[in-house]
mmCIF file of C-alpha atoms and ligand atoms in Angstrom:
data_model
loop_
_atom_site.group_PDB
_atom_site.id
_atom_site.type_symbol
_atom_site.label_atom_id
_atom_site.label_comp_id
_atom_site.label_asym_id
_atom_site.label_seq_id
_atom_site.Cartn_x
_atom_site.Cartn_y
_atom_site.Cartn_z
ATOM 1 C CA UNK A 18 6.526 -12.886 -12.150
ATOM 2 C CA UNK A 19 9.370 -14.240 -9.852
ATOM 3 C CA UNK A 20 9.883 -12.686 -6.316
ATOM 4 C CA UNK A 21 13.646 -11.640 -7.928
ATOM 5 C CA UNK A 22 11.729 -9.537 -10.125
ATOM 6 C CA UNK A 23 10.038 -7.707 -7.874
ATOM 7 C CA UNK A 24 13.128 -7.147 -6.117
ATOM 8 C CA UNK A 25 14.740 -5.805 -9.026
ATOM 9 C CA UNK A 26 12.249 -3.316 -10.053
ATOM 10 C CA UNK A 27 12.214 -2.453 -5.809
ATOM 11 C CA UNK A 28 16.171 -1.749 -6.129
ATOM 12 C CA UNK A 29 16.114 -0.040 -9.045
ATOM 13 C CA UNK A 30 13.664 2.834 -7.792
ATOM 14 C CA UNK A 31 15.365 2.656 -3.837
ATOM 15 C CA UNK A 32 18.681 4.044 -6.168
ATOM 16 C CA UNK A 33 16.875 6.194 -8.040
ATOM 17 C CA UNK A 34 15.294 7.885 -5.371
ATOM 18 C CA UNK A 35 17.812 7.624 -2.707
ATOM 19 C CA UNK A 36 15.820 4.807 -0.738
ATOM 20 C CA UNK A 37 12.538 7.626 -0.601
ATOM 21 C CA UNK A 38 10.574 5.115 1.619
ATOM 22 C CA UNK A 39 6.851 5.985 0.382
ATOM 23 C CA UNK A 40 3.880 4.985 3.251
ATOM 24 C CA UNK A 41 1.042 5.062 0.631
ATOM 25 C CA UNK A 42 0.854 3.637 -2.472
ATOM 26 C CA UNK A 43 -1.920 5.802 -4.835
ATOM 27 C CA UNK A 44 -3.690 4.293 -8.275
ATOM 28 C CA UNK A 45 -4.881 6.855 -10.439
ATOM 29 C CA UNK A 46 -7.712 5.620 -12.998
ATOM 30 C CA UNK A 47 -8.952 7.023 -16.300
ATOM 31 C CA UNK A 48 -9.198 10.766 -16.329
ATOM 32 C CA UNK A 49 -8.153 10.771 -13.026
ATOM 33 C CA UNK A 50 -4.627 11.721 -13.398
ATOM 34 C CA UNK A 51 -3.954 15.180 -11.845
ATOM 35 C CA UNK A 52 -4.310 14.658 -8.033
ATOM 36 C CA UNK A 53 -0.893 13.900 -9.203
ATOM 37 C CA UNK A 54 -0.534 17.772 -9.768
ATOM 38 C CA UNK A 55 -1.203 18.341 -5.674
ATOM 39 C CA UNK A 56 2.052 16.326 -5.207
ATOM 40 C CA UNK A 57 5.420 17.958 -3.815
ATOM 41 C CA UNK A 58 7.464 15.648 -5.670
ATOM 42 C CA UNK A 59 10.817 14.418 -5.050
ATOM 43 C CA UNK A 60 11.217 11.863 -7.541
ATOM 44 C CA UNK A 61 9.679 10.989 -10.608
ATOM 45 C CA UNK A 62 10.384 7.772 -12.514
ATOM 46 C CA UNK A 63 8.857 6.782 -15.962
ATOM 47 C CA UNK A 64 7.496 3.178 -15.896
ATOM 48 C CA UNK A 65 9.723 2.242 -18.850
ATOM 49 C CA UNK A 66 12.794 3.031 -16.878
ATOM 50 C CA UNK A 67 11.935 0.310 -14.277
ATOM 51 C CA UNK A 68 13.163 -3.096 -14.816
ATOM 52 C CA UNK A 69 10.478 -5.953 -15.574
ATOM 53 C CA UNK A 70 7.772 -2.726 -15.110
ATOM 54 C CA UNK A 71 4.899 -2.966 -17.844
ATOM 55 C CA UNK A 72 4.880 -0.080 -19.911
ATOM 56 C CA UNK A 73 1.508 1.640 -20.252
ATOM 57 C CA UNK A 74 -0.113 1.741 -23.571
ATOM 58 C CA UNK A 75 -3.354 3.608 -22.976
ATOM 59 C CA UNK A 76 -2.579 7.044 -24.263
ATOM 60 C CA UNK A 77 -4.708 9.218 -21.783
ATOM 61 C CA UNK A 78 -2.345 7.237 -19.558
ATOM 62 C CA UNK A 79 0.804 8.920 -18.415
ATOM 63 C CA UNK A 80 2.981 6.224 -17.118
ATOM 64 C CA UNK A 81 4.690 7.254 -14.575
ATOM 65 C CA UNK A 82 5.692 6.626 -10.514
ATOM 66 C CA UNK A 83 5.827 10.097 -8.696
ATOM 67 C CA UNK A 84 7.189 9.942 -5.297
ATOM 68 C CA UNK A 85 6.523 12.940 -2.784
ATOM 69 C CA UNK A 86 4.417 13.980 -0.277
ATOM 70 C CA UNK A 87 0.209 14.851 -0.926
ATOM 71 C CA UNK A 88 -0.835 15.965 2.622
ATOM 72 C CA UNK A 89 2.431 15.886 4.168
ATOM 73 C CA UNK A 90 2.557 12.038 3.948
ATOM 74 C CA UNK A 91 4.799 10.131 1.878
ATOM 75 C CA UNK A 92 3.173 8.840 -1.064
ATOM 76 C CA UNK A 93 4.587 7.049 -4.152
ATOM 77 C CA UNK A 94 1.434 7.318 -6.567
ATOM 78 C CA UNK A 95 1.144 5.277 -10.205
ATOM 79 C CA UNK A 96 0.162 7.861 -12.554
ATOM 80 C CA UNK A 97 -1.548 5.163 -14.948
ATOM 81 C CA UNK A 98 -2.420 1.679 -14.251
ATOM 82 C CA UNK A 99 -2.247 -1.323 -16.347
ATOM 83 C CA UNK A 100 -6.147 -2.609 -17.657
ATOM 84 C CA UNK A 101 -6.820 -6.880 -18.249
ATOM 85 C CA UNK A 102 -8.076 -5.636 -21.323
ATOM 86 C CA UNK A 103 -5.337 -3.883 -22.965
ATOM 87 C CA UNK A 104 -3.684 -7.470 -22.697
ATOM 88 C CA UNK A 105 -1.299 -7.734 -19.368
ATOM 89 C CA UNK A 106 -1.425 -10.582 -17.753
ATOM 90 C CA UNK A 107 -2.855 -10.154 -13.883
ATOM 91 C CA UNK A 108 0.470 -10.503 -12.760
ATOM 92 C CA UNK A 109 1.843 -7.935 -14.714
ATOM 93 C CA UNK A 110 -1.454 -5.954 -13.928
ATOM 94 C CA UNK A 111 -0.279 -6.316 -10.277
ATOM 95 C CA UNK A 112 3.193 -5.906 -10.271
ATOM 96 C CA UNK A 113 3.905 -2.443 -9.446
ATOM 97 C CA UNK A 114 1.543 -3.140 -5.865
ATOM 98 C CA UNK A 115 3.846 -5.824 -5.248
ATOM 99 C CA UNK A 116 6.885 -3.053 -6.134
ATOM 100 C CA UNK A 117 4.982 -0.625 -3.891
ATOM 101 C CA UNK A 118 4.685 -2.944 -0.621
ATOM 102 C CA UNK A 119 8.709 -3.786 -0.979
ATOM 103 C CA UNK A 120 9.274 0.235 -1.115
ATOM 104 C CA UNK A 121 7.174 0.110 2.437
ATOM 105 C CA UNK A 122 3.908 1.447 1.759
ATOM 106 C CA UNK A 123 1.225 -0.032 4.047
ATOM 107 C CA UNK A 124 -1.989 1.489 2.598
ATOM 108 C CA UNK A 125 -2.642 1.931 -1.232
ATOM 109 C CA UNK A 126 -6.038 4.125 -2.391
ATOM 110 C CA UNK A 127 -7.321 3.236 -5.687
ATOM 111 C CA UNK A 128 -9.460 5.139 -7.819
ATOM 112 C CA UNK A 129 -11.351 4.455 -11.098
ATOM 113 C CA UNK A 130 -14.349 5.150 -13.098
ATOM 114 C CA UNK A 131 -17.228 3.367 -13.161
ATOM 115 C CA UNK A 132 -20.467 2.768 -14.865
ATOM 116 C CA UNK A 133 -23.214 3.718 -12.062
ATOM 117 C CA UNK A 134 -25.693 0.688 -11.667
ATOM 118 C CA UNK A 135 -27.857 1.819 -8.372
ATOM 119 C CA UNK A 136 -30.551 4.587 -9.337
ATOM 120 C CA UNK A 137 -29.722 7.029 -6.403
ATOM 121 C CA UNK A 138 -26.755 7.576 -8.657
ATOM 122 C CA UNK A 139 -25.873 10.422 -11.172
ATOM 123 C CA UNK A 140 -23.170 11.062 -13.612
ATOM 124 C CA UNK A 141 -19.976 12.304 -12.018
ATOM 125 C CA UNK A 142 -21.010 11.257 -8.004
ATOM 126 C CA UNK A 143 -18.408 9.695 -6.201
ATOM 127 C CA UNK A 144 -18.620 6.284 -4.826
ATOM 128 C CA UNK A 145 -16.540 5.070 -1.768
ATOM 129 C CA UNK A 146 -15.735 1.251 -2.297
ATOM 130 C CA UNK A 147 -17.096 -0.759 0.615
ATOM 131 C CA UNK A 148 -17.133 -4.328 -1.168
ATOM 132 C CA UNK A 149 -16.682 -5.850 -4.267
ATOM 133 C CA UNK A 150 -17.307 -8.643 -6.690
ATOM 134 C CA UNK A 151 -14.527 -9.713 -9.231
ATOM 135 C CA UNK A 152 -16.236 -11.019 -12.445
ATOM 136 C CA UNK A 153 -12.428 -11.193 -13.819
ATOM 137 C CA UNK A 154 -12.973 -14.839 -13.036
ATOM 138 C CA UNK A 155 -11.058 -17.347 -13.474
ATOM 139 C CA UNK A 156 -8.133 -14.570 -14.155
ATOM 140 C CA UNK A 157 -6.991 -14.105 -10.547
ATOM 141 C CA UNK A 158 -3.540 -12.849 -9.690
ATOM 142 C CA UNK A 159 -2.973 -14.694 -7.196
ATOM 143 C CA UNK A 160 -3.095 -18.224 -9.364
ATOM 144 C CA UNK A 161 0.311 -19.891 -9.957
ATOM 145 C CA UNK A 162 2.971 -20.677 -7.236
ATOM 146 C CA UNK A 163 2.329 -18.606 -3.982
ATOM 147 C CA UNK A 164 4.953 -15.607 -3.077
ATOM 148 C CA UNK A 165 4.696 -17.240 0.941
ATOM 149 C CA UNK A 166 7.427 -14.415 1.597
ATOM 150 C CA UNK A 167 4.817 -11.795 0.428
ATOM 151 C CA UNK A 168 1.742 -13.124 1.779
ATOM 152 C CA UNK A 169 -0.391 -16.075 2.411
ATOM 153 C CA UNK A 170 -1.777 -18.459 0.176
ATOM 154 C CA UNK A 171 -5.447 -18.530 0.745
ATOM 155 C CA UNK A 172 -5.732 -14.475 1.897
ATOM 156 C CA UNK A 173 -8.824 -13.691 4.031
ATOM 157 C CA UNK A 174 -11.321 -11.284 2.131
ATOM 158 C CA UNK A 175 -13.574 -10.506 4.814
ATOM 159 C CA UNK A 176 -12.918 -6.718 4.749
ATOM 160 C CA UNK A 177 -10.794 -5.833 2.014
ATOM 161 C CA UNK A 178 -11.760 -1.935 1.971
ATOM 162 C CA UNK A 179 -10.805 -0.776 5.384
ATOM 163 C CA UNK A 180 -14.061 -0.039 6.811
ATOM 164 C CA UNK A 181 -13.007 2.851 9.269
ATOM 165 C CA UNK A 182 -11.284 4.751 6.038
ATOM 166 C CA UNK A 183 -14.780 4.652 4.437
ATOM 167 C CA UNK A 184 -16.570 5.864 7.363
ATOM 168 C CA UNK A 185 -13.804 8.720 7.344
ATOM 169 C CA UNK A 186 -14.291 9.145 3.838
ATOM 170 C CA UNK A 187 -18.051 9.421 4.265
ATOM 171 C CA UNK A 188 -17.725 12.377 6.955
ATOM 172 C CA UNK A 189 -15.134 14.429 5.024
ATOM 173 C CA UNK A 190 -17.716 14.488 1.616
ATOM 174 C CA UNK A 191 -20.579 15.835 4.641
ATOM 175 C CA UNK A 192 -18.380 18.334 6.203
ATOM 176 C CA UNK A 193 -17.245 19.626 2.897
ATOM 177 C CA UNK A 194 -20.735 19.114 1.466
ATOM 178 C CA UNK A 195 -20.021 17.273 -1.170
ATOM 179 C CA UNK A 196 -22.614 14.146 -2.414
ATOM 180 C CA UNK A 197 -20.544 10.606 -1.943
ATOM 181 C CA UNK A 198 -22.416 7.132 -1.578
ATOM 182 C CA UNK A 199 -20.464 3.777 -0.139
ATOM 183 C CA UNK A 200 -20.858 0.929 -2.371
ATOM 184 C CA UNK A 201 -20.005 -2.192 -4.171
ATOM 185 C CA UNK A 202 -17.707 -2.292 -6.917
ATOM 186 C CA UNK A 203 -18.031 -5.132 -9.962
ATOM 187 C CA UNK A 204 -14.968 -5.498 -12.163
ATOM 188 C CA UNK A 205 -15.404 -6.905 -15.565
ATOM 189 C CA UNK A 206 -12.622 -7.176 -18.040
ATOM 190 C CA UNK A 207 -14.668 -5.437 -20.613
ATOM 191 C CA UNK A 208 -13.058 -3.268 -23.044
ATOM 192 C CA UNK A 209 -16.879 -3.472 -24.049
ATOM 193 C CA UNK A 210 -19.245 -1.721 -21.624
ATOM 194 C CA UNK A 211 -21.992 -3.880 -20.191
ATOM 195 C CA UNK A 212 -25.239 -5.254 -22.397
ATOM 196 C CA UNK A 213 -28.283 -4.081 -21.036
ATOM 197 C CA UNK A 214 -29.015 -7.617 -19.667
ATOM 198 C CA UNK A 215 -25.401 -7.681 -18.145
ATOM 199 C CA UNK A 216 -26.356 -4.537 -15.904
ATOM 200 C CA UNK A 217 -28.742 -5.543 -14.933
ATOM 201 C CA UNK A 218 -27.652 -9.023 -13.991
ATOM 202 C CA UNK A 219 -24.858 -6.814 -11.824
ATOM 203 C CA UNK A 220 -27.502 -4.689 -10.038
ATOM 204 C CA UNK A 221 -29.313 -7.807 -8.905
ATOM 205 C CA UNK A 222 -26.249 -9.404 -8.096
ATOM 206 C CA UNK A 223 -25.672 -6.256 -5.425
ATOM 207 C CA UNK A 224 -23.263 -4.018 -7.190
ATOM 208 C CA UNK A 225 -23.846 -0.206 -7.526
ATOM 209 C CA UNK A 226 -20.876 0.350 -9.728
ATOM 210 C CA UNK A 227 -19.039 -1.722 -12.419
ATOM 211 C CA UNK A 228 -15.741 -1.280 -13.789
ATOM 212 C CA UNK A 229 -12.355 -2.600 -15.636
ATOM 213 C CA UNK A 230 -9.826 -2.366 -12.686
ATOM 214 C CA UNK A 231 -9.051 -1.901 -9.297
ATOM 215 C CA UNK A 232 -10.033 -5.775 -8.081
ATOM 216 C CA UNK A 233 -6.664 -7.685 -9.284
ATOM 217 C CA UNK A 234 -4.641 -4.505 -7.429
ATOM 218 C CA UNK A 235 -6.845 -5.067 -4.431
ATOM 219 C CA UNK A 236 -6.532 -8.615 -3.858
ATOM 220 C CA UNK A 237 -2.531 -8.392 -4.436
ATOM 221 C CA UNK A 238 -2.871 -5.795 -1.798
ATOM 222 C CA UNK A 239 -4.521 -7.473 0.760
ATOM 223 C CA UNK A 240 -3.007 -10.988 0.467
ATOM 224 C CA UNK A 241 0.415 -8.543 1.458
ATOM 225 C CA UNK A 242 -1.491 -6.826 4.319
ATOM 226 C CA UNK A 243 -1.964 -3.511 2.660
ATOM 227 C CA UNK A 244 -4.886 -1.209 4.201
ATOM 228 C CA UNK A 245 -7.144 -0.582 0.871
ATOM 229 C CA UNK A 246 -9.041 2.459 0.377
ATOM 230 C CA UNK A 247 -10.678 2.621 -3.165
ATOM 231 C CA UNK A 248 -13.093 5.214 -4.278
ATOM 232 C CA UNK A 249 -14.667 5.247 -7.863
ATOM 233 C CA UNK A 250 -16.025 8.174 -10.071
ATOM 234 C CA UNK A 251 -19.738 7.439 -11.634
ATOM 235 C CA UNK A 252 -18.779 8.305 -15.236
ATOM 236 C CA UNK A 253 -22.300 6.762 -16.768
ATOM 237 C CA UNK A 254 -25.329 5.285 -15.962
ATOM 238 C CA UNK A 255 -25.799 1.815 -16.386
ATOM 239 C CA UNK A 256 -30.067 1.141 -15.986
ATOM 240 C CA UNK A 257 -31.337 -1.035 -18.495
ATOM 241 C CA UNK A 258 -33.778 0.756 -18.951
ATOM 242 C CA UNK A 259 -32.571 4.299 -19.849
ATOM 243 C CA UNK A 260 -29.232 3.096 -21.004
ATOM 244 C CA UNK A 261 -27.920 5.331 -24.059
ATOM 245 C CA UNK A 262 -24.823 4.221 -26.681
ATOM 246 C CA UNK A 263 -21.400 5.102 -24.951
ATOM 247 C CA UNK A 264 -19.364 7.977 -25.533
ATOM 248 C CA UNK A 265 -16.066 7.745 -24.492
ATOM 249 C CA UNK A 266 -15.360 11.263 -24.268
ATOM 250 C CA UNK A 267 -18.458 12.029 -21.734
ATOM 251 C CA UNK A 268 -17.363 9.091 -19.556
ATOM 252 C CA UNK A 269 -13.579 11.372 -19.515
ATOM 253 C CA UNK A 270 -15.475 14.393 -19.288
ATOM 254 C CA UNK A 271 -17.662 13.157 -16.178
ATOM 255 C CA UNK A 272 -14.519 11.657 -14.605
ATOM 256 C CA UNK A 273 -12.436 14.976 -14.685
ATOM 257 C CA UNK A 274 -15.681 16.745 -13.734
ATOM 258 C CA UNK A 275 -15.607 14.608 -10.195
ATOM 259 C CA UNK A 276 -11.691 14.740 -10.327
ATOM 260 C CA UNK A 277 -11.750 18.024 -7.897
ATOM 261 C CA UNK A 278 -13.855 16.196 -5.398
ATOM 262 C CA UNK A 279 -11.471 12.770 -5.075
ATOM 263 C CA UNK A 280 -8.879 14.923 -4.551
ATOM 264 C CA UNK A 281 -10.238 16.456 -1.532
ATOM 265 C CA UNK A 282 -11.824 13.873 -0.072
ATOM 266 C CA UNK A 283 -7.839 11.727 -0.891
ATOM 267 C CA UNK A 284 -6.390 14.642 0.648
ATOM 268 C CA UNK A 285 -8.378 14.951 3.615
ATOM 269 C CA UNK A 286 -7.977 11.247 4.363
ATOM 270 C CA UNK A 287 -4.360 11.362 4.010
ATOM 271 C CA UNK A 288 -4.045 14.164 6.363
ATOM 272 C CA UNK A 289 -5.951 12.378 9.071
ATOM 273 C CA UNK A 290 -3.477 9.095 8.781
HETATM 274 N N1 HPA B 18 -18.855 -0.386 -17.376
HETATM 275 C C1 HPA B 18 -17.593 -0.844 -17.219
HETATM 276 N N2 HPA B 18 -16.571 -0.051 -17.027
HETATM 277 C C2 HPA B 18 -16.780 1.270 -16.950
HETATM 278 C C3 HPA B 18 -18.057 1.800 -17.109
HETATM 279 C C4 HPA B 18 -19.145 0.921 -17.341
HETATM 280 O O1 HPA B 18 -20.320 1.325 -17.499
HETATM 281 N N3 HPA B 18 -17.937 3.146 -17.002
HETATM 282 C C5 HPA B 18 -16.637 3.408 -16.769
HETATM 283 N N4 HPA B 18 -15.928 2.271 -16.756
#
């Protein structure tokens, strides 16, 4: 990934949307898709269009960039993300928040799903990200020859989730009366889900919630100064000792279950910014 890329891919979508100069960037994970629905859109742009973009091979995955406004902001939201797993490299993985800083965002939110690891937890809760853990390691984005236009080389991690936007968060789920917890989010590259022994080796290491994503499009984000707001939907339990076989279709199922509830609380946020 070469910054000339990046500036391509930048160009390319500042023609085709007559230079629409987006202030949030939005990730929307598995089953988590229609928020994109609530958009007013202006543009729309297919990530196979965009030079040097990945192209998204998950097939719940829609693969597109919307641009519009959600809340009367300006948001340019991925509708799909790229996954470690399904074999992009963390660069590529990362590319379209480097694409979304040149277009002039300066906050992303990113959602997911997530296996629920603390026990106040249930199926389809939501969890506002106040930390996290990457057990991606060694695979970092940020290895390789530094950007220094883009950001700095050893980027500070002391708050990546902007604290005040999870305190905000939190009092939007109260006054709508909706259940949301703040917590710590492990990413893993799975595809597997964890081993008994692996959740609980994440629960003791102080995550509630573990997942495939979010961390490499974090840290790209913060090492350019973006505000992060990331918010995850419990899609199954993860105790050791009540842990039942997967089923991919329940974790989907919980995830578009909570999907009216990010929305608000997304929404809401935006509205307030
Ligand atoms: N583990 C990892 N990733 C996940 C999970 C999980 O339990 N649930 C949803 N994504």
């Amino acid at each position: 990934m070469t910054l000339q890329q990046i500036q391509e891919a930048t160009e390319y979508l500042q023609q085709q949307t007559h230079n629409y100069a987006p202030d949030f960037g939005i990730i929307l994970g598995t089953g988590l898709g229609s928020l994109a629905n609530d958009i007013e859109v202006a543009y729309t742009v297919p990530y196979e269009a965009i030079p040097h973009f990945p192209v998204s091979t998950v097939e719940f995955h829609k693969g597109k960039l919307i641009f519009g406004t959600l809340s009367g902001k300006r948001v340019v939201c991925m509708q799909g993300r790229f996954h470690y797993y399904e074999g992009y490299t963390m660069q590529q993985v990362t590319f379209p928040v480097r694409v979304m800083k040149l277009l002039g965002i300066h906050t992303l939110f990113v959602s997911n799903a997530a296996g629920g690891m603390n026990p106040a937890y249930e199926v389809s809760d939501l969890m506002i990200i106040n930390d996290h853990i990457s057990f991606f390691l060694p695979h970092n984005p940020l290895t390789g020859p530094n950007l220094d236009t883009l950001g700095d080389r050893f980027p500070d991690m002391c708050d990546p989730y902007d604290l005040k936007l999870v305190e905000k968060a939190l009092d939007i789920a109260q006054q709508r009366g909706m259940k949301a917890y703040a917590g710590v989010y492990a990413s893993v590259p799975g595809p597997q889900l964890e081993t008994r022994a692996e959740y609980r080796l994440l629960r003791q290491v102080g995550a509630d919630a573990v997942g495939m994503s979010t961390v490499p499009e974090v840290i790209v984000a913060r090492q350019m100064n973006l505000t992060c707001f990331g918010l995850s939907v419990i899609t199954d339990m993860g105790i050791p000792e009540t842990l039942e076989k997967a089923d991919i279709q329940k974790i989907i199922a919980a995830a578009m279950k909570a999907e009216p509830g990010m929305t608000t609380i997304i929404k809401d946020l935006l509205s307030t910014l």
